[in-house]
Amino acid sequence: MIEFNPSFASLIESASAAVAELSGQAARWQAAAPGRVNLIGEHTDYNQGWVLPLAIDRYIAMAAAPGVPGQIRVRSSVMSEERSLSLDQLYTPHSDPWMRYIQGVIAQYDQHGVRCPGLDVAVVSSVPPGGGLSSSAALELATAHLLEAVTGQTLTPAERIQASVHAERETAGVPCGIMDQTVVELAESGQALLLDCADQTTRPVPFDSHAPALLVVHSGVSHALAEGAYAQRRAECEQANALLGVNTLRDVSRDQLARLKDEGVLHQRVTHVVSENERVRDAVKAIEQGHWDRLGALMTGSHRSLRDDYEVSCAELDLLVALATAEPGVYGARMTGGGFGGCVIVLVETDQLEGVADRISGQYADRMGWAPGCYRVEAGAGAREICTAL
Ligand code: GLA
């Protein structure tokens, strides 16, 4: 069964109602930011390669009212918790990991000379948590826009993205790339975003009602990038750079790759990065020409490469991809995000969506003992567009 998706307006209303209850005053400021899925281009962003993510029509929404000076009180319906943050403790990591994302962004803004006043804040979300759908980047960018609404001081989109990336790296301790925060901020409705991570230029790639549907299936296994495997992959890429005498894996040719053939794991890692960069550019052509079989094959190929060469998949994700690609009407499927759990995305004919979701769900539950979450997602607007319209 496809999970219900509350409307954007109802999320904003819930955030406003929650802050009114917390503070006893009407909400004065609101902000929101979407989650994302990556269509293709995984573990290429920190290798200065290409990625093709899209923002989804699921969001983190925040509302705020004036609060006690020097303090932020946050009520989160996501964690069913209420926490406080002292504004003179911006650089001492908060005891609650999810508060650190908010704290990290406030600290980054502070360094830009934007001082946060005392606030009461409510956070609500329709982004499935722990699914690798960038709920953390959404929380960071929503916080950035909220702060701008409150203070009337604005940073540029590039500075907002930078502030969020820094907050993520410092808060979560994950040396992440720039993909998540960039798409969460800059996405445009009905478009995927081709991002060249070397110079950070972007190009919208239409992915609208002419395209097949996108089904997201949550394995129910939480991804834990901070546990070291992500940083280890980055370190392996650095080692390969050194062996090849290049600064990044971006422009490594097939001939250069062949020079690593006796290097075991490093050869596998670079094989993934080189082939994934090729797949991203082929995927853009496939989308522009409406060749959905081709796009699906590239997605499934990407999954195989992540499973066998980059080794960031897991049994649950592999099972979901195998179940999905055996279904009629499915063009292709792959894990999305950092890996080790989280979600797969399935490119499926729109009129087959419900049936495919039900069958994958049933078979997965039979094998694993729990049902996966199924979500239909559409290419939505980024935080910049959303918050301008609020
Ligand atoms: C996580 C990181 C991104 C990117 C992906 C893998 O989502 O935050 O920067 O590296 O993993 O493609």
XYZ file of C-alpha atoms and ligand atoms in Angstrom:
402
model
C 0.000 0.000 0.000
C 1.258 3.456 -0.901
C 1.595 5.667 2.184
C -0.593 8.751 2.429
C 1.186 12.016 1.631
C -0.195 14.986 3.634
C -0.497 18.201 1.615
C 2.134 20.881 1.952
C -0.497 23.316 3.268
C -1.548 20.882 5.999
C 2.075 20.446 7.113
C 2.547 24.193 7.431
C -0.737 24.375 9.357
C 0.389 21.616 11.755
C 3.718 23.354 12.373
C 1.929 26.638 13.044
C -0.608 24.998 15.373
C 2.190 23.193 17.252
C 4.161 26.392 17.828
C 1.046 28.237 18.958
C 0.461 25.515 21.531
C 4.103 25.612 22.656
C 4.442 29.375 22.969
C 0.905 30.604 23.548
C 1.318 33.010 20.614
C 0.405 32.691 16.946
C 3.170 31.484 14.619
C 4.925 34.466 13.103
C 7.409 32.805 10.719
C 7.359 29.653 8.604
C 9.835 27.798 6.419
C 10.090 24.421 4.731
C 12.450 22.280 2.691
C 11.986 18.998 0.800
C 13.699 15.623 1.045
C 15.360 14.192 -2.050
C 15.963 11.016 -4.007
C 18.939 10.547 -6.261
C 17.915 9.159 -9.655
C 21.498 8.188 -10.449
C 25.094 9.257 -9.680
C 25.874 7.697 -6.303
C 29.130 8.293 -4.428
C 30.293 10.518 -7.274
C 29.699 13.917 -5.625
C 32.803 13.872 -3.416
C 34.789 12.671 -6.442
C 33.869 15.900 -8.276
C 31.640 13.946 -10.648
C 28.025 14.256 -11.793
C 24.795 13.488 -9.927
C 21.121 13.567 -10.956
C 18.909 13.947 -7.878
C 15.437 15.445 -7.540
C 13.629 17.061 -4.628
C 10.562 15.094 -3.559
C 7.091 16.309 -2.657
C 7.664 15.474 1.021
C 8.918 18.133 3.392
C 10.181 19.288 6.744
C 8.154 22.324 7.788
C 9.028 24.696 10.629
C 7.084 27.479 12.309
C 8.323 29.919 14.938
C 7.183 32.569 17.396
C 9.262 34.921 19.589
C 10.648 33.110 22.654
C 12.739 33.652 25.764
C 15.900 35.692 24.938
C 19.042 33.576 24.565
C 17.155 30.351 24.099
C 15.558 28.235 21.374
C 12.812 25.827 22.383
C 12.034 23.229 19.746
C 9.067 20.892 19.653
C 9.556 18.129 17.115
C 6.630 15.978 16.082
C 9.174 13.792 14.255
C 10.931 12.767 17.454
C 7.902 13.483 19.710
C 10.276 15.512 21.831
C 10.788 19.012 23.121
C 14.322 20.321 23.571
C 16.058 23.595 24.421
C 19.221 25.090 23.053
C 21.083 27.874 24.757
C 22.269 30.435 22.196
C 25.511 31.011 24.091
C 26.315 27.286 23.665
C 26.268 27.214 19.876
C 29.607 25.447 19.586
C 29.124 22.758 22.243
C 27.371 19.842 20.496
C 23.825 19.456 21.803
C 23.131 16.194 23.620
C 20.422 15.312 21.067
C 21.760 14.462 17.620
C 18.745 15.898 15.727
C 19.054 19.237 17.566
C 22.631 19.503 16.330
C 21.446 20.040 12.752
C 19.486 23.108 13.877
C 22.313 24.212 16.159
C 24.904 23.718 13.399
C 23.026 25.966 10.958
C 22.431 28.667 13.604
C 26.180 28.573 14.350
C 27.059 28.915 10.652
C 24.724 31.909 10.318
C 26.256 33.380 13.450
C 29.613 33.286 11.667
C 28.005 35.275 8.843
C 26.954 37.866 11.440
C 23.303 36.732 11.506
C 22.297 36.501 15.198
C 19.376 34.295 16.112
C 17.007 35.778 18.718
C 15.180 33.682 21.328
C 12.539 31.557 19.598
C 9.923 28.899 20.071
C 9.989 26.531 17.104
C 7.903 23.575 15.926
C 9.108 21.008 13.402
C 6.849 18.629 11.473
C 7.806 16.296 8.651
C 6.466 14.115 5.874
C 9.958 12.863 4.887
C 10.294 9.234 6.001
C 13.082 9.258 8.635
C 16.161 7.010 8.465
C 15.558 6.313 4.799
C 18.474 8.137 3.243
C 16.019 10.693 1.793
C 17.990 13.610 3.256
C 15.685 14.563 6.073
C 18.820 16.045 7.667
C 19.551 18.313 4.671
C 15.859 19.296 4.688
C 16.074 20.200 8.383
C 19.234 22.227 7.744
C 17.818 24.210 4.829
C 14.457 24.742 6.548
C 16.364 26.120 9.563
C 18.389 28.404 7.266
C 15.256 29.843 5.642
C 13.501 30.159 9.005
C 16.427 32.164 10.389
C 16.326 34.424 7.353
C 12.580 34.987 7.765
C 13.075 35.811 11.467
C 16.062 38.137 11.081
C 15.293 39.631 7.667
C 18.950 38.966 6.764
C 19.602 36.734 3.783
C 22.513 34.711 2.478
C 22.865 33.704 -1.163
C 21.666 30.215 -2.150
C 25.324 29.135 -2.500
C 26.084 30.382 1.036
C 22.990 28.637 2.402
C 24.090 25.380 0.802
C 27.622 25.816 2.172
C 26.315 26.589 5.680
C 24.184 23.436 5.596
C 26.997 21.229 4.287
C 29.281 22.510 7.067
C 26.582 21.957 9.674
C 26.122 18.381 8.434
C 29.836 17.604 8.400
C 30.441 19.072 11.825
C 27.226 17.815 13.397
C 26.865 14.324 12.038
C 30.603 13.811 11.569
C 29.960 12.546 8.033
C 32.364 13.959 5.407
C 29.428 14.238 2.983
C 29.516 15.719 -0.503
C 27.358 18.602 -1.724
C 24.574 16.735 -3.526
C 21.890 16.649 -0.848
C 21.988 20.265 0.300
C 22.318 21.536 -3.293
C 19.244 19.760 -4.613
C 17.208 20.444 -1.475
C 17.852 24.166 -1.981
C 17.910 24.567 -5.769
C 15.510 21.980 -7.216
C 12.708 23.186 -9.452
C 9.269 21.642 -9.610
C 8.927 18.916 -12.264
C 12.698 18.752 -12.858
C 15.602 16.579 -11.834
C 18.812 18.525 -11.272
C 22.004 17.622 -13.110
C 24.783 18.841 -10.831
C 28.410 18.994 -11.864
C 30.122 18.730 -8.494
C 33.433 20.094 -9.812
C 32.185 23.616 -10.479
C 28.769 23.251 -8.838
C 26.889 24.236 -11.992
C 23.386 22.853 -12.357
C 21.042 22.109 -15.229
C 17.363 21.204 -14.800
C 16.304 18.013 -16.595
C 12.500 17.793 -17.046
C 11.085 14.843 -15.112
C 7.373 15.468 -15.053
C 4.111 13.766 -15.946
C 5.615 12.540 -19.255
C 7.972 10.325 -17.202
C 7.045 6.998 -15.554
C 6.200 7.042 -11.843
C 8.810 6.881 -9.100
C 8.138 4.496 -6.264
C 10.315 4.707 -3.158
C 10.484 1.580 -1.000
C 11.979 1.872 2.479
C 13.794 -1.308 3.524
C 13.141 -0.548 7.195
C 16.878 -0.783 7.825
C 18.255 2.526 9.029
C 21.329 3.706 7.257
C 24.199 4.704 9.533
C 26.687 6.576 7.388
C 28.522 7.886 10.429
C 29.709 4.437 11.349
C 32.785 4.795 9.230
C 32.083 3.002 5.946
C 31.295 6.272 4.134
C 34.530 7.887 5.343
C 36.379 4.712 4.431
C 35.080 4.881 0.830
C 36.244 8.472 0.605
C 39.677 7.478 1.903
C 39.906 4.684 -0.687
C 39.132 7.182 -3.449
C 41.932 9.424 -2.120
C 44.343 6.476 -2.219
C 43.352 5.769 -5.812
C 43.944 9.446 -6.689
C 47.435 9.200 -5.260
C 48.221 5.992 -7.161
C 46.969 7.482 -10.425
C 48.578 10.872 -9.796
C 45.276 12.760 -10.260
C 43.441 15.247 -8.036
C 40.024 13.671 -8.427
C 38.508 10.570 -9.996
C 36.301 12.777 -12.178
C 38.357 12.581 -15.338
C 39.904 9.130 -14.931
C 39.726 7.360 -18.295
C 39.150 3.669 -18.941
C 42.889 3.416 -19.824
C 43.919 4.911 -16.490
C 41.466 2.613 -14.738
C 43.172 -0.388 -16.358
C 46.411 0.638 -14.619
C 44.760 -0.224 -11.291
C 43.819 -3.757 -12.317
C 46.107 -5.372 -9.730
C 44.914 -3.111 -6.918
C 41.928 -5.232 -5.817
C 39.475 -3.132 -3.850
C 40.796 0.173 -5.206
C 40.228 -1.070 -8.765
C 36.642 -1.948 -7.834
C 36.001 1.456 -6.247
C 37.322 3.396 -9.231
C 35.447 1.120 -11.635
C 32.258 2.182 -9.901
C 33.044 5.902 -9.987
C 34.125 5.921 -13.644
C 31.163 3.828 -14.816
C 28.676 5.752 -12.640
C 29.768 9.070 -14.121
C 29.173 7.592 -17.596
C 25.758 6.339 -16.503
C 24.687 9.767 -15.244
C 25.391 11.401 -18.572
C 23.673 8.547 -20.442
C 20.690 8.852 -18.084
C 20.256 12.540 -18.945
C 20.121 11.634 -22.652
C 17.679 8.793 -21.965
C 15.348 11.130 -20.039
C 15.535 13.858 -22.667
C 14.701 11.323 -25.386
C 12.011 9.574 -23.319
C 13.894 6.255 -23.472
C 12.587 4.817 -20.214
C 13.851 1.270 -20.848
C 17.322 2.731 -21.213
C 16.994 4.832 -18.050
C 15.740 1.789 -16.130
C 18.653 -0.336 -17.333
C 21.105 2.380 -16.253
C 19.493 2.534 -12.802
C 19.670 -1.221 -12.324
C 23.268 -1.165 -13.614
C 24.064 1.524 -11.054
C 22.693 -0.702 -8.305
C 24.843 -3.640 -9.431
C 27.910 -1.438 -9.447
C 27.155 -0.114 -5.943
C 26.547 -3.662 -4.726
C 29.524 -5.401 -6.329
C 32.210 -2.749 -6.857
C 31.532 -0.019 -4.325
C 30.047 -2.438 -1.765
C 27.627 -0.031 -0.113
C 24.419 -2.028 -0.546
C 23.006 -4.602 1.869
C 20.888 -7.761 1.656
C 17.597 -5.904 2.215
C 18.233 -3.372 -0.586
C 19.371 -6.141 -2.947
C 16.213 -8.093 -2.215
C 14.002 -5.063 -2.917
C 15.779 -4.405 -6.219
C 15.461 -8.083 -7.221
C 11.739 -8.117 -6.343
C 11.102 -4.828 -8.151
C 12.946 -5.688 -11.350
C 11.052 -8.997 -11.625
C 7.758 -7.070 -11.835
C 5.975 -6.259 -15.107
C 5.918 -2.528 -15.818
C 9.158 -1.862 -13.913
C 11.930 -0.276 -15.999
C 14.640 -0.443 -13.350
C 15.461 -0.015 -9.664
C 18.375 0.952 -7.471
C 19.337 1.914 -3.946
C 19.358 5.672 -3.460
C 21.584 7.727 -1.151
C 24.628 6.626 0.809
C 23.551 2.980 1.153
C 23.842 0.331 3.910
C 20.055 0.502 4.319
C 17.443 3.123 3.579
C 15.436 3.114 0.353
C 15.350 1.873 -3.200
C 13.733 3.839 -6.030
C 11.753 2.020 -8.666
C 10.961 3.466 -12.101
C 7.557 2.026 -12.952
C 4.719 2.574 -15.420
C 2.235 4.798 -13.642
C -0.740 2.474 -14.095
C 1.220 -0.429 -12.578
C 2.358 1.496 -9.499
C -0.184 0.267 -6.939
C 0.025 -3.386 -7.957
C 3.815 -3.375 -8.030
C 3.982 -1.718 -4.597
C 1.577 -4.268 -3.114
C 3.407 -7.271 -4.540
C 6.906 -6.055 -3.564
C 5.595 -5.269 -0.106
C 3.950 -8.672 0.364
C 6.963 -10.652 -0.847
C 9.403 -8.577 1.194
C 7.279 -9.006 4.327
C 7.146 -12.786 3.759
C 10.936 -12.954 3.547
C 11.964 -10.389 6.150
C 9.115 -10.487 8.653
C 8.278 -6.785 8.301
C 6.583 -4.721 5.587
C 8.543 -1.986 3.819
C 7.184 1.570 3.545
C 6.049 2.452 0.002
C 5.895 6.066 -1.176
C 5.085 7.620 -4.508
C 7.287 10.667 -5.059
C 7.194 13.427 -7.643
C 9.851 15.963 -8.577
C 9.083 18.918 -6.315
C 10.452 22.399 -5.747
C 13.509 23.162 -3.618
C 13.571 25.234 -0.434
C 14.440 28.445 -2.285
C 11.307 28.257 -4.467
C 9.077 27.015 -1.636
C 10.132 29.659 0.877
C 9.819 32.498 -1.630
C 6.194 31.464 -2.132
C 5.387 31.168 1.602
C 25.042 10.765 1.184
C 25.878 12.046 1.163
C 25.964 12.617 -0.255
C 26.425 11.555 -1.247
C 25.606 10.269 -1.081
C 26.126 9.147 -1.944
O 23.716 11.044 0.860
O 25.303 13.010 2.018
O 26.838 13.723 -0.268
O 27.789 11.308 -1.140
O 25.589 9.824 0.264
O 25.941 9.431 -3.298
